[in-house]
Every structure is written in C-alpha cells, then in structure tokens.
Amino acid sequence: MAIVYYDGDCGYCNRAVMWLIGHRISSRFQFAQLEGEYGKNLANVRPDLKNIDSIVVVDGKVVYIKSDAVIHLLKNIKNYQLLGWSLKFVPRFIRNAGYDLFAKIRHSLQFKNECKLPTIEERKYFLD
C-alpha cells in the first residue's frame, strides 16, 4: 500500500487530496497528514524527512517528494498519465523550484481553510 503524506493544515493540500480521490486515484494509495500519527511515524522511521514541508509519497521502498511525488500521483490517475510522463522531461531542479515557490506562498493564497468532510466511500483512503 502506498501512502501519501500531506500538510493537513493547508487548505490547498486538503483540496488536492480530495481532487485525487475524486479522480479515482488507485485505491492502493492512502492518505495521512504529516501532523498525524502516521506522519510522526514517518519522521521516526525516516529522520531525513522530519522537517520536510512537502508532499511525500512512500510507495513500497521508494520515497517521492516534491515534484516527483506529484508526477508519481498523476501517472496513477486515468487521463492524467500523459501529463505525468510529460513533466518528467522538465529538469527536476526546475520542477522543484516551481514546487518550492508554490509551497512557500500556498498559505497566503485565498484557498478556504475549511475542509470538506469525506464521505463514507472517501474515508477508506485516509489512515488518520
């Protein structure tokens, strides 16, 4: 089972998770907040990820962060695989610079911080 760790305090991040679920990302992906128990466990198991302020995808033994995590998720959504593969052609340092810029300003953007409560069907994707 692959786990997607995200910033649970970020309105944009919460919307992105619901977007992934709404676009029928494979049910082999589950979601956990970086601030939750699973996120704390990740920091204990992988101390190098303790202070990371980014999306983290752990899929088997492979860990994806920043733009690599986004690409990995896109490649697992029907009708978005081509976009995921296409982004691989952009050099990582450019992709991550764009990712870092957005991550830095995401809290100041006008995304509502209210989070949609998941339905019973959507809850199966969440670990905590």
PDB file of N, CA, C and O in Angstrom, residues 16-58:
ATOM      1  N   ALA A  16      -6.438  19.273  -2.761  1.00  0.00           N
ATOM      2  CA  ALA A  16      -5.702  18.429  -3.708  1.00  0.00           C
ATOM      3  C   ALA A  16      -5.937  16.949  -3.410  1.00  0.00           C
ATOM      4  O   ALA A  16      -6.123  16.146  -4.329  1.00  0.00           O
ATOM      5  N   VAL A  17      -5.954  16.595  -2.135  1.00  0.00           N
ATOM      6  CA  VAL A  17      -6.223  15.201  -1.760  1.00  0.00           C
ATOM      7  C   VAL A  17      -7.627  14.798  -2.206  1.00  0.00           C
ATOM      8  O   VAL A  17      -7.818  13.725  -2.792  1.00  0.00           O
ATOM      9  N   MET A  18      -8.592  15.649  -1.964  1.00  0.00           N
ATOM     10  CA  MET A  18      -9.955  15.326  -2.381  1.00  0.00           C
ATOM     11  C   MET A  18     -10.060  15.266  -3.903  1.00  0.00           C
ATOM     12  O   MET A  18     -10.808  14.462  -4.453  1.00  0.00           O
ATOM     13  N   TRP A  19      -9.275  16.099  -4.603  1.00  0.00           N
ATOM     14  CA  TRP A  19      -9.240  16.049  -6.072  1.00  0.00           C
ATOM     15  C   TRP A  19      -8.688  14.705  -6.535  1.00  0.00           C
ATOM     16  O   TRP A  19      -9.243  14.085  -7.453  1.00  0.00           O
ATOM     17  N   LEU A  20      -7.625  14.239  -5.905  1.00  0.00           N
ATOM     18  CA  LEU A  20      -7.048  12.938  -6.266  1.00  0.00           C
ATOM     19  C   LEU A  20      -8.070  11.821  -6.075  1.00  0.00           C
ATOM     20  O   LEU A  20      -8.232  10.967  -6.941  1.00  0.00           O
ATOM     21  N   ILE A  21      -8.746  11.847  -4.951  1.00  0.00           N
ATOM     22  CA  ILE A  21      -9.748  10.817  -4.672  1.00  0.00           C
ATOM     23  C   ILE A  21     -10.896  10.927  -5.667  1.00  0.00           C
ATOM     24  O   ILE A  21     -11.366   9.917  -6.194  1.00  0.00           O
ATOM     25  N   GLY A  22     -11.329  12.153  -5.941  1.00  0.00           N
ATOM     26  CA  GLY A  22     -12.421  12.368  -6.888  1.00  0.00           C
ATOM     27  C   GLY A  22     -12.084  11.932  -8.304  1.00  0.00           C
ATOM     28  O   GLY A  22     -12.965  11.586  -9.085  1.00  0.00           O
ATOM     29  N   HIS A  23     -10.800  11.940  -8.635  1.00  0.00           N
ATOM     30  CA  HIS A  23     -10.364  11.490  -9.960  1.00  0.00           C
ATOM     31  C   HIS A  23      -9.956  10.015  -9.950  1.00  0.00           C
ATOM     32  O   HIS A  23      -9.231   9.552 -10.817  1.00  0.00           O
ATOM     33  N   ARG A  24     -10.417   9.342  -8.941  1.00  0.00           N
ATOM     34  CA  ARG A  24     -10.292   7.888  -8.855  1.00  0.00           C
ATOM     35  C   ARG A  24      -8.848   7.395  -8.878  1.00  0.00           C
ATOM     36  O   ARG A  24      -8.518   6.462  -9.612  1.00  0.00           O
ATOM     37  N   ILE A  25      -8.021   8.048  -8.066  1.00  0.00           N
ATOM     38  CA  ILE A  25      -6.670   7.523  -7.929  1.00  0.00           C
ATOM     39  C   ILE A  25      -6.797   6.104  -7.394  1.00  0.00           C
ATOM     40  O   ILE A  25      -7.741   5.783  -6.670  1.00  0.00           O
ATOM     41  N   SER A  26      -5.897   5.269  -7.751  1.00  0.00           N
ATOM     42  CA  SER A  26      -5.955   3.870  -7.355  1.00  0.00           C
ATOM     43  C   SER A  26      -6.197   3.736  -5.853  1.00  0.00           C
ATOM     44  O   SER A  26      -5.636   4.483  -5.048  1.00  0.00           O
ATOM     45  N   SER A  27      -7.010   2.775  -5.475  1.00  0.00           N
ATOM     46  CA  SER A  27      -7.299   2.566  -4.055  1.00  0.00           C
ATOM     47  C   SER A  27      -6.093   2.002  -3.311  1.00  0.00           C
ATOM     48  O   SER A  27      -6.145   1.816  -2.109  1.00  0.00           O
ATOM     49  N   ARG A  28      -4.991   1.749  -4.015  1.00  0.00           N
ATOM     50  CA  ARG A  28      -3.777   1.311  -3.321  1.00  0.00           C
ATOM     51  C   ARG A  28      -3.058   2.475  -2.663  1.00  0.00           C
ATOM     52  O   ARG A  28      -2.127   2.299  -1.914  1.00  0.00           O
ATOM     53  N   PHE A  29      -3.524   3.723  -2.935  1.00  0.00           N
ATOM     54  CA  PHE A  29      -2.985   4.914  -2.283  1.00  0.00           C
ATOM     55  C   PHE A  29      -3.861   5.264  -1.095  1.00  0.00           C
ATOM     56  O   PHE A  29      -5.078   5.283  -1.196  1.00  0.00           O
ATOM     57  N   GLN A  30      -3.208   5.550   0.026  1.00  0.00           N
ATOM     58  CA  GLN A  30      -3.921   6.044   1.190  1.00  0.00           C
ATOM     59  C   GLN A  30      -3.268   7.353   1.605  1.00  0.00           C
ATOM     60  O   GLN A  30      -2.126   7.629   1.247  1.00  0.00           O
ATOM     61  N   PHE A  31      -3.987   8.147   2.376  1.00  0.00           N
ATOM     62  CA  PHE A  31      -3.541   9.488   2.716  1.00  0.00           C
ATOM     63  C   PHE A  31      -3.400   9.641   4.221  1.00  0.00           C
ATOM     64  O   PHE A  31      -4.224   9.136   4.983  1.00  0.00           O
ATOM     65  N   ALA A  32      -2.348  10.362   4.627  1.00  0.00           N
ATOM     66  CA  ALA A  32      -2.103  10.639   6.040  1.00  0.00           C
ATOM     67  C   ALA A  32      -1.529  12.042   6.168  1.00  0.00           C
ATOM     68  O   ALA A  32      -0.706  12.460   5.349  1.00  0.00           O
ATOM     69  N   GLN A  33      -1.965  12.732   7.183  1.00  0.00           N
ATOM     70  CA  GLN A  33      -1.455  14.073   7.427  1.00  0.00           C
ATOM     71  C   GLN A  33      -0.053  13.989   8.033  1.00  0.00           C
ATOM     72  O   GLN A  33       0.212  13.128   8.880  1.00  0.00           O
ATOM     73  N   LEU A  34       0.813  14.876   7.606  1.00  0.00           N
ATOM     74  CA  LEU A  34       2.159  14.934   8.173  1.00  0.00           C
ATOM     75  C   LEU A  34       2.111  15.191   9.683  1.00  0.00           C
ATOM     76  O   LEU A  34       2.990  14.748  10.418  1.00  0.00           O
ATOM     77  N   GLU A  35       1.060  15.874  10.137  1.00  0.00           N
ATOM     78  CA  GLU A  35       0.927  16.213  11.549  1.00  0.00           C
ATOM     79  C   GLU A  35       0.310  15.081  12.376  1.00  0.00           C
ATOM     80  O   GLU A  35       0.303  15.142  13.594  1.00  0.00           O
ATOM     81  N   GLY A  36      -0.212  14.059  11.722  1.00  0.00           N
ATOM     82  CA  GLY A  36      -0.891  12.966  12.418  1.00  0.00           C
ATOM     83  C   GLY A  36       0.065  11.885  12.896  1.00  0.00           C
ATOM     84  O   GLY A  36       1.290  11.992  12.782  1.00  0.00           O
ATOM     85  N   GLU A  37      -0.506  10.817  13.417  1.00  0.00           N
ATOM     86  CA  GLU A  37       0.294   9.714  13.947  1.00  0.00           C
ATOM     87  C   GLU A  37       1.164   9.060  12.866  1.00  0.00           C
ATOM     88  O   GLU A  37       2.312   8.731  13.106  1.00  0.00           O
ATOM     89  N   TYR A  38       0.594   8.868  11.685  1.00  0.00           N
ATOM     90  CA  TYR A  38       1.368   8.258  10.605  1.00  0.00           C
ATOM     91  C   TYR A  38       2.507   9.173  10.173  1.00  0.00           C
ATOM     92  O   TYR A  38       3.595   8.726   9.860  1.00  0.00           O
ATOM     93  N   GLY A  39       2.248  10.479  10.149  1.00  0.00           N
ATOM     94  CA  GLY A  39       3.285  11.440   9.807  1.00  0.00           C
ATOM     95  C   GLY A  39       4.407  11.442  10.834  1.00  0.00           C
ATOM     96  O   GLY A  39       5.585  11.509  10.482  1.00  0.00           O
ATOM     97  N   LYS A  40       4.047  11.359  12.100  1.00  0.00           N
ATOM     98  CA  LYS A  40       5.058  11.280  13.161  1.00  0.00           C
ATOM     99  C   LYS A  40       5.865  10.002  13.033  1.00  0.00           C
ATOM    100  O   LYS A  40       7.083   9.994  13.243  1.00  0.00           O
ATOM    101  N   ASN A  41       5.201   8.917  12.687  1.00  0.00           N
ATOM    102  CA  ASN A  41       5.910   7.653  12.498  1.00  0.00           C
ATOM    103  C   ASN A  41       6.878   7.748  11.313  1.00  0.00           C
ATOM    104  O   ASN A  41       7.991   7.237  11.379  1.00  0.00           O
ATOM    105  N   LEU A  42       6.457   8.411  10.240  1.00  0.00           N
ATOM    106  CA  LEU A  42       7.344   8.609   9.088  1.00  0.00           C
ATOM    107  C   LEU A  42       8.606   9.342   9.516  1.00  0.00           C
ATOM    108  O   LEU A  42       9.711   8.962   9.141  1.00  0.00           O
ATOM    109  N   ALA A  43       8.445  10.392  10.329  1.00  0.00           N
ATOM    110  CA  ALA A  43       9.592  11.170  10.798  1.00  0.00           C
ATOM    111  C   ALA A  43      10.514  10.321  11.671  1.00  0.00           C
ATOM    112  O   ALA A  43      11.734  10.496  11.644  1.00  0.00           O
ATOM    113  N   ASN A  44       9.952   9.371  12.427  1.00  0.00           N
ATOM    114  CA  ASN A  44      10.781   8.481  13.254  1.00  0.00           C
ATOM    115  C   ASN A  44      11.544   7.475  12.406  1.00  0.00           C
ATOM    116  O   ASN A  44      12.710   7.191  12.661  1.00  0.00           O
ATOM    117  N   VAL A  45      10.873   6.942  11.395  1.00  0.00           N
ATOM    118  CA  VAL A  45      11.486   5.936  10.524  1.00  0.00           C
ATOM    119  C   VAL A  45      12.479   6.569   9.558  1.00  0.00           C
ATOM    120  O   VAL A  45      13.520   6.003   9.258  1.00  0.00           O
ATOM    121  N   ARG A  46      12.143   7.749   9.067  1.00  0.00           N
ATOM    122  CA  ARG A  46      12.976   8.475   8.104  1.00  0.00           C
ATOM    123  C   ARG A  46      13.305   9.869   8.647  1.00  0.00           C
ATOM    124  O   ARG A  46      12.668  10.850   8.279  1.00  0.00           O
ATOM    125  N   PRO A  47      14.292   9.976   9.551  1.00  0.00           N
ATOM    126  CA  PRO A  47      14.637  11.272  10.145  1.00  0.00           C
ATOM    127  C   PRO A  47      14.993  12.340   9.104  1.00  0.00           C
ATOM    128  O   PRO A  47      14.817  13.528   9.357  1.00  0.00           O
ATOM    129  N   ASP A  48      15.449  11.924   7.934  1.00  0.00           N
ATOM    130  CA  ASP A  48      15.777  12.892   6.881  1.00  0.00           C
ATOM    131  C   ASP A  48      14.538  13.615   6.354  1.00  0.00           C
ATOM    132  O   ASP A  48      14.648  14.663   5.729  1.00  0.00           O
ATOM    133  N   LEU A  49      13.359  13.072   6.623  1.00  0.00           N
ATOM    134  CA  LEU A  49      12.110  13.692   6.170  1.00  0.00           C
ATOM    135  C   LEU A  49      11.400  14.451   7.286  1.00  0.00           C
ATOM    136  O   LEU A  49      10.301  14.955   7.089  1.00  0.00           O
ATOM    137  N   LYS A  50      12.036  14.553   8.460  1.00  0.00           N
ATOM    138  CA  LYS A  50      11.389  15.142   9.633  1.00  0.00           C
ATOM    139  C   LYS A  50      10.939  16.581   9.398  1.00  0.00           C
ATOM    140  O   LYS A  50       9.828  16.938   9.766  1.00  0.00           O
ATOM    141  N   ASN A  51      11.751  17.401   8.810  1.00  0.00           N
ATOM    142  CA  ASN A  51      11.422  18.815   8.654  1.00  0.00           C
ATOM    143  C   ASN A  51      10.976  19.175   7.247  1.00  0.00           C
ATOM    144  O   ASN A  51      10.960  20.351   6.892  1.00  0.00           O
ATOM    145  N   ILE A  52      10.611  18.193   6.472  1.00  0.00           N
ATOM    146  CA  ILE A  52      10.212  18.472   5.091  1.00  0.00           C
ATOM    147  C   ILE A  52       8.807  19.052   5.071  1.00  0.00           C
ATOM    148  O   ILE A  52       7.920  18.589   5.776  1.00  0.00           O
ATOM    149  N   ASP A  53       8.638  20.109   4.318  1.00  0.00           N
ATOM    150  CA  ASP A  53       7.334  20.755   4.179  1.00  0.00           C
ATOM    151  C   ASP A  53       6.883  20.539   2.739  1.00  0.00           C
ATOM    152  O   ASP A  53       6.843  21.458   1.936  1.00  0.00           O
ATOM    153  N   SER A  54       6.595  19.291   2.435  1.00  0.00           N
ATOM    154  CA  SER A  54       6.290  18.907   1.063  1.00  0.00           C
ATOM    155  C   SER A  54       5.397  17.680   1.081  1.00  0.00           C
ATOM    156  O   SER A  54       5.305  16.985   2.086  1.00  0.00           O
ATOM    157  N   ILE A  55       4.792  17.431  -0.043  1.00  0.00           N
ATOM    158  CA  ILE A  55       4.084  16.168  -0.205  1.00  0.00           C
ATOM    159  C   ILE A  55       5.138  15.058  -0.256  1.00  0.00           C
ATOM    160  O   ILE A  55       6.212  15.221  -0.834  1.00  0.00           O
ATOM    161  N   VAL A  56       4.832  13.961   0.396  1.00  0.00           N
ATOM    162  CA  VAL A  56       5.728  12.804   0.413  1.00  0.00           C
ATOM    163  C   VAL A  56       4.887  11.592   0.038  1.00  0.00           C
ATOM    164  O   VAL A  56       3.833  11.366   0.624  1.00  0.00           O
ATOM    165  N   VAL A  57       5.353  10.835  -0.930  1.00  0.00           N
ATOM    166  CA  VAL A  57       4.681   9.595  -1.304  1.00  0.00           C
ATOM    167  C   VAL A  57       5.649   8.448  -1.044  1.00  0.00           C
ATOM    168  O   VAL A  57       6.769   8.438  -1.570  1.00  0.00           O
ATOM    169  N   VAL A  58       5.224   7.516  -0.214  1.00  0.00           N
ATOM    170  CA  VAL A  58       6.011   6.322   0.045  1.00  0.00           C
ATOM    171  C   VAL A  58       5.299   5.177  -0.651  1.00  0.00           C
ATOM    172  O   VAL A  58       4.189   4.810  -0.282  1.00  0.00           O
TER     173      VAL A  58
END
